[in-house]
Coordinates of N, CA and C in Angstrom, one line a residue:
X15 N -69.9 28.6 37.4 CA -70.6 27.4 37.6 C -70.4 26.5 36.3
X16 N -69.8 25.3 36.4 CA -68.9 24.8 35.3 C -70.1 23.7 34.7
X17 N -70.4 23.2 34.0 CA -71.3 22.1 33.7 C -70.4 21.4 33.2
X18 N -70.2 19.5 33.8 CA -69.3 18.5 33.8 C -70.1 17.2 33.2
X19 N -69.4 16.7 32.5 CA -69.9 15.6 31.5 C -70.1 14.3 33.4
X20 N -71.1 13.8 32.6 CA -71.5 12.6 33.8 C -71.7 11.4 32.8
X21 N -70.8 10.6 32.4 CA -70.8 9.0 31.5 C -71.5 8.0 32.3
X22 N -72.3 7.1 31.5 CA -72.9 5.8 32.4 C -72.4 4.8 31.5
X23 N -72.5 3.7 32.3 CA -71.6 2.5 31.4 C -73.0 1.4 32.0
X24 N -72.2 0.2 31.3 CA -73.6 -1.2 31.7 C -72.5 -1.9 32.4
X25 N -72.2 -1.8 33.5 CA -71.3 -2.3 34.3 C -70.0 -2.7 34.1
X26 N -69.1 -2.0 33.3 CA -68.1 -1.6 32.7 C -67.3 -0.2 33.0
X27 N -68.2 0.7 34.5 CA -67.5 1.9 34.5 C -66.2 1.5 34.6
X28 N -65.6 0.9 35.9 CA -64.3 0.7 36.1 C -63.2 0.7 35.3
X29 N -63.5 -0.1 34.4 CA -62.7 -0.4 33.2 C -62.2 0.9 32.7
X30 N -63.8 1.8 32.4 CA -63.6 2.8 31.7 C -62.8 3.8 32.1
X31 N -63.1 4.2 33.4 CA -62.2 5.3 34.0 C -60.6 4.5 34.3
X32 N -60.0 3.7 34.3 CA -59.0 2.9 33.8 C -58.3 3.3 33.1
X33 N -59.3 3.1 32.1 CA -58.7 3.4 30.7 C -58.6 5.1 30.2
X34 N -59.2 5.4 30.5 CA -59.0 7.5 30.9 C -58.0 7.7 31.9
X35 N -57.7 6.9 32.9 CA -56.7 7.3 33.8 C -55.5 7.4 32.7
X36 N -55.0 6.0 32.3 CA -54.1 5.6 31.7 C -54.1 6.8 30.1
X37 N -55.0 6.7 29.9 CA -55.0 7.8 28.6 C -54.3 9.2 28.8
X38 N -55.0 9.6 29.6 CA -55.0 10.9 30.0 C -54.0 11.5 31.2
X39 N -53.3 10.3 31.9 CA -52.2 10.4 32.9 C -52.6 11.2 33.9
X40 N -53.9 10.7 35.0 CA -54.4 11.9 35.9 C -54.1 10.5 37.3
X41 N -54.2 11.6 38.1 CA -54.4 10.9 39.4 C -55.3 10.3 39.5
X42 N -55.6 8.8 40.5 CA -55.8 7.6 40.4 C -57.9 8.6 40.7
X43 N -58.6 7.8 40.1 CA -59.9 8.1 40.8 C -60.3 8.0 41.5
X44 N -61.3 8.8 42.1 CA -61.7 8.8 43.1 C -62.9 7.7 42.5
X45 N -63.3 7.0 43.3 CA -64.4 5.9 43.0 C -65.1 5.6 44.2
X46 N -66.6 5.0 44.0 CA -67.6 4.7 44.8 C -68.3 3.6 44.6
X47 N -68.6 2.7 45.1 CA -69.2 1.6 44.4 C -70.7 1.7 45.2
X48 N -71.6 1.1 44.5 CA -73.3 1.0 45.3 C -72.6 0.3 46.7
X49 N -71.8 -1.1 47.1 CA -71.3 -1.7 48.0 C -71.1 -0.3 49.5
X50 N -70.2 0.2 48.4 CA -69.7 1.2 49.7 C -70.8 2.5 50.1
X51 N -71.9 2.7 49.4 CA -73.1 3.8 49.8 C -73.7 3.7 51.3
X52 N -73.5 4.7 52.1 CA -74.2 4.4 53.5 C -75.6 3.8 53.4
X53 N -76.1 3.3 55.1 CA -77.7 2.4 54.5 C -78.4 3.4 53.9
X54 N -79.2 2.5 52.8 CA -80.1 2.6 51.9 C -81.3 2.2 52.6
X55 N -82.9 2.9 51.8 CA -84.0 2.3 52.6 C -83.9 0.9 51.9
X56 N -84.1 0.8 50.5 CA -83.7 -0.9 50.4 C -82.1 -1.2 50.2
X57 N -82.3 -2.7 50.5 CA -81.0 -3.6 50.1 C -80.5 -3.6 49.5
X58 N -78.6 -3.5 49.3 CA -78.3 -3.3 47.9 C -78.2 -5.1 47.2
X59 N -78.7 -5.7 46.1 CA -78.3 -6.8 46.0 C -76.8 -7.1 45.9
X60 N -76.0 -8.2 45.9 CA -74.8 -8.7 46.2 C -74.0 -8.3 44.7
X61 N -75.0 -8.6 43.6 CA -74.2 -8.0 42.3 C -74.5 -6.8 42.0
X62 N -74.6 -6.3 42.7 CA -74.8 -4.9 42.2 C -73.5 -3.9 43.0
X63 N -73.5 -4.7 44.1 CA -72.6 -3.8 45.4 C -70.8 -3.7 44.6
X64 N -70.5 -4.5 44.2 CA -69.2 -4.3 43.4 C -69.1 -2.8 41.9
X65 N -70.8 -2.8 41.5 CA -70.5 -1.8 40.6 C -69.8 0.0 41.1
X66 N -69.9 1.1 40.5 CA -69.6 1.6 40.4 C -70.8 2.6 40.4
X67 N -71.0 3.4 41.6 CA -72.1 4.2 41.5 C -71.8 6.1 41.4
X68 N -70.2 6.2 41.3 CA -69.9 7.3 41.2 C -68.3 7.0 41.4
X69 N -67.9 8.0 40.1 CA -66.3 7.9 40.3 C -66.0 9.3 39.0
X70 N -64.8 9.6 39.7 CA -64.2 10.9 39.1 C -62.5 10.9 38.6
X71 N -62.8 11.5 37.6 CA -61.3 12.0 37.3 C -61.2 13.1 37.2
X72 N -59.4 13.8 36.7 CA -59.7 15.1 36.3 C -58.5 15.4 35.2
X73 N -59.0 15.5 34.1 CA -58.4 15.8 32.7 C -57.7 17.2 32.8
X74 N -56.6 17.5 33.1 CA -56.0 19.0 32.5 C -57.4 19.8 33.6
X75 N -57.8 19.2 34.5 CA -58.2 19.9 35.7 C -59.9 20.2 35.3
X76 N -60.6 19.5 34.6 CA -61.6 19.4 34.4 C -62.3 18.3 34.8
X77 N -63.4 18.0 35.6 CA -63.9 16.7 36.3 C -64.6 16.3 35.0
X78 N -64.3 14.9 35.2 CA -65.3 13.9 34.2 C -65.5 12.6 35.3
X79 N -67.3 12.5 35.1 CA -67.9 11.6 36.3 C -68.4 10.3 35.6
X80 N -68.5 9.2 36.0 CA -68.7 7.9 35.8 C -70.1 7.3 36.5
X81 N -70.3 6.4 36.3 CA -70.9 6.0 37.0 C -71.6 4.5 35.9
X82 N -72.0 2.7 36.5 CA -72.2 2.1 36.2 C -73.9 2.6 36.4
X83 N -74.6 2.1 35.1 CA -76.0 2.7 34.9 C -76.8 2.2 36.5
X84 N -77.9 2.8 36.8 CA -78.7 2.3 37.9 C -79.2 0.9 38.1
X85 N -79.0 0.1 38.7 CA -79.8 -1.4 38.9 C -81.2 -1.5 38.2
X86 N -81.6 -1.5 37.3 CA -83.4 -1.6 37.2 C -83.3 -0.6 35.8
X87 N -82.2 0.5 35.9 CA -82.3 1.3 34.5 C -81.7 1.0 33.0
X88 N -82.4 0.8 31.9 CA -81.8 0.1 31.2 C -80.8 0.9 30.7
X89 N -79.7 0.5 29.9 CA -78.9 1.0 29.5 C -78.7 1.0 27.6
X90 N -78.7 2.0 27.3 CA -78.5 2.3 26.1 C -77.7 3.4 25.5
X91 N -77.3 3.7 24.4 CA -76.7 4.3 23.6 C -77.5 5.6 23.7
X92 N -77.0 6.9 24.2 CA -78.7 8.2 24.5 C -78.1 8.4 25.7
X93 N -78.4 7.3 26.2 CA -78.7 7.8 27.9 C -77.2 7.6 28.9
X94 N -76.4 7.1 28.3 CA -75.2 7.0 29.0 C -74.3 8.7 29.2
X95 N -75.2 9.8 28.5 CA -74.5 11.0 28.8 C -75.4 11.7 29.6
X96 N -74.9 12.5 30.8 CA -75.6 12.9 31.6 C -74.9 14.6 31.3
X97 N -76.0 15.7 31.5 CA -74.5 16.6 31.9 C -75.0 17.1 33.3
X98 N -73.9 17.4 33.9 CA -74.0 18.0 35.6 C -73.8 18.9 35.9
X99 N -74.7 19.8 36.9 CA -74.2 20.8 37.2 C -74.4 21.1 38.8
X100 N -73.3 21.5 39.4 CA -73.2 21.4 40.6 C -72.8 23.1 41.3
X101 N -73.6 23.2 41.8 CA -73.4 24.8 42.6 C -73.5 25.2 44.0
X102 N -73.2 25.9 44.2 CA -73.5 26.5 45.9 C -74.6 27.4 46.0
X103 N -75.5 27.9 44.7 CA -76.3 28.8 44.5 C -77.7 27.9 44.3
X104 N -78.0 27.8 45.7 CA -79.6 26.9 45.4 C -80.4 27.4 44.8
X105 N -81.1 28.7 44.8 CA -81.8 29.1 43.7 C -81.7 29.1 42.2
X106 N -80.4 29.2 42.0 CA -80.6 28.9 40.4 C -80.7 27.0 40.7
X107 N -79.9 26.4 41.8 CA -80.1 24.7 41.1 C -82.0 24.4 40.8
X108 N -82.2 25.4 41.8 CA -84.0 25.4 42.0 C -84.7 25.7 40.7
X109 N -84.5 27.0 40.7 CA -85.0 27.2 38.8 C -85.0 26.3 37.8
X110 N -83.5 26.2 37.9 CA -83.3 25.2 36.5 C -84.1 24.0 36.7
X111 N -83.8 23.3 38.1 CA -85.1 21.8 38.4 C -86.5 22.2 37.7
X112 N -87.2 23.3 38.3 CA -88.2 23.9 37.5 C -88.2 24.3 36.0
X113 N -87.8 24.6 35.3 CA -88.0 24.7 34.1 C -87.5 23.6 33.5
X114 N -86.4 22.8 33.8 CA -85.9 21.9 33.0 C -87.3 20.5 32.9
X115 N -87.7 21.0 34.2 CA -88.8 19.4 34.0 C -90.2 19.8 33.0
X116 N -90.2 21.2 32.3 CA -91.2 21.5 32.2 C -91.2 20.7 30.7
X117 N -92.4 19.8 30.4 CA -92.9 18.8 29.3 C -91.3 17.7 29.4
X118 N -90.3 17.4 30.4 CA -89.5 17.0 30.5 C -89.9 15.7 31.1
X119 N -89.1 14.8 31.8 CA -89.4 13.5 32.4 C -88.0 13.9 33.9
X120 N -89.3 13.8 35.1 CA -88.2 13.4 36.0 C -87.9 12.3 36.7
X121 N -87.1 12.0 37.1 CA -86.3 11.1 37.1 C -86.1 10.4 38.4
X122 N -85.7 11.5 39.7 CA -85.5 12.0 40.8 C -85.5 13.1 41.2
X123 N -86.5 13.0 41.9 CA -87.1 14.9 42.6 C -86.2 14.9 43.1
X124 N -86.3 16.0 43.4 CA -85.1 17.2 44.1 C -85.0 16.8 45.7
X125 N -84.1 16.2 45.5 CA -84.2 15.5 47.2 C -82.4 15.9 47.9
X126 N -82.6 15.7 49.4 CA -81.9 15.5 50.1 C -80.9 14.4 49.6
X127 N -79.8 13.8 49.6 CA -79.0 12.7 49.6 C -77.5 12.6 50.0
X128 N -77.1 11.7 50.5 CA -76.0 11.9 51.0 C -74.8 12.8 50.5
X129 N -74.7 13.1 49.6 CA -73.8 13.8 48.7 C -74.3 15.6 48.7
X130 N -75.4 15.2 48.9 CA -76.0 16.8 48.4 C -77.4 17.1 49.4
X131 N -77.6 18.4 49.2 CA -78.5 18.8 50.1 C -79.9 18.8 49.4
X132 N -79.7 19.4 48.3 CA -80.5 19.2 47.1 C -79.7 18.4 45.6
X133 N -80.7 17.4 45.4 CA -80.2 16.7 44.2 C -81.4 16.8 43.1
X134 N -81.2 16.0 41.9 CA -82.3 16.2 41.0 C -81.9 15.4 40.1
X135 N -82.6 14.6 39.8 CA -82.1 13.9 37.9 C -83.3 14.1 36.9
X136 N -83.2 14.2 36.2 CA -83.7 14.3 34.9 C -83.7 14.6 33.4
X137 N -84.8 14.2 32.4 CA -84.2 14.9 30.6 C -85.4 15.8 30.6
X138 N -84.8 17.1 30.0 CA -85.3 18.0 29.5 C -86.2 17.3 28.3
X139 N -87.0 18.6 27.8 CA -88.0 18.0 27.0 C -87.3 17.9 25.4
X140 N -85.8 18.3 25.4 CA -85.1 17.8 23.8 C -84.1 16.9 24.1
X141 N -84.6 15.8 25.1 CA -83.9 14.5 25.6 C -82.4 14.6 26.3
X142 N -81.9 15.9 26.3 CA -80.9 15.8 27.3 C -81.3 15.5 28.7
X143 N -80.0 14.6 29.3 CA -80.2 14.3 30.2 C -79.3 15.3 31.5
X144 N -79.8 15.4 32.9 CA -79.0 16.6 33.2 C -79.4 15.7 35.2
X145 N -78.0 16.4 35.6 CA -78.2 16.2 37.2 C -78.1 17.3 37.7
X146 N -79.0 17.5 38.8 CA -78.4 18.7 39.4 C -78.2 18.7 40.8
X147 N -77.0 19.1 41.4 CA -77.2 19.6 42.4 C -76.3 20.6 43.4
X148 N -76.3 20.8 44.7 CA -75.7 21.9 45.5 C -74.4 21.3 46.2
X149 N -73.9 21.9 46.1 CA -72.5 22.0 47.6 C -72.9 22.2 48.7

């Protein structure tokens, strides 16, 4: 079970993974913009739908994930590193949801989403920030 860096930018992902492509000489990314997310319960606004709500590369065969910060979340220097962990073993994604929130800040309960069956965001209580979820 690999744990994978998750980068946030202030609307500048594209650029960024661009610029990693070109650095790093990997195949083109895979990218996702808010625009292209199936319906949402709310609206996506019009400047938002061009950003960048998930995009991947792969370095020497390691995933490194992107993503332009959330509409409404501010963005700073801290919180632009996420780390990820993604598994087929729901019980441990479960545990760790559980303990990681404990005196921690959640973020996003452990929900269903199109990507995942179970998801989760949140910082542990020594400010890492971590995503979790299943295959």
């Amino acid at each position: 079970m690999p744990v994978n860096p998750y980068l946030m930018f202030n609307g500048n992902a594209r650029e960024v993974i661009e610029f990693y492509e070109k650095t790093f000489q990997t195949e083109p990314a895979e990218i996702m913009t808010y625009g292209d997310m199936p319906v949402q319960k709310k609206e996506i606004p019009e400047e938002v739908k061009p950003l960048v709500v998930h995009g991947r590369i792969f370095v020497d065969g390691t995933p490194i994930m992107f993503s332009d910060v959330t509409p409404g979340m501010e963005y700073k220097e801290g919180n632009n590193v996420n780390l990820t962990v993604v598994s087929d073993n729901v019980e441990l994604i479960q545990h760790a949801y559980k303990i990681l929130q404990e005196d921690g800040k959640l973020e996003m309960e452990m929900q269903k989403t199109f990507w995942s069956e179970n998801y989760a965001k949140l910082t542990d209580k020594y400010g890492i920030h971590w995503q979790l979820s299943t295959e």
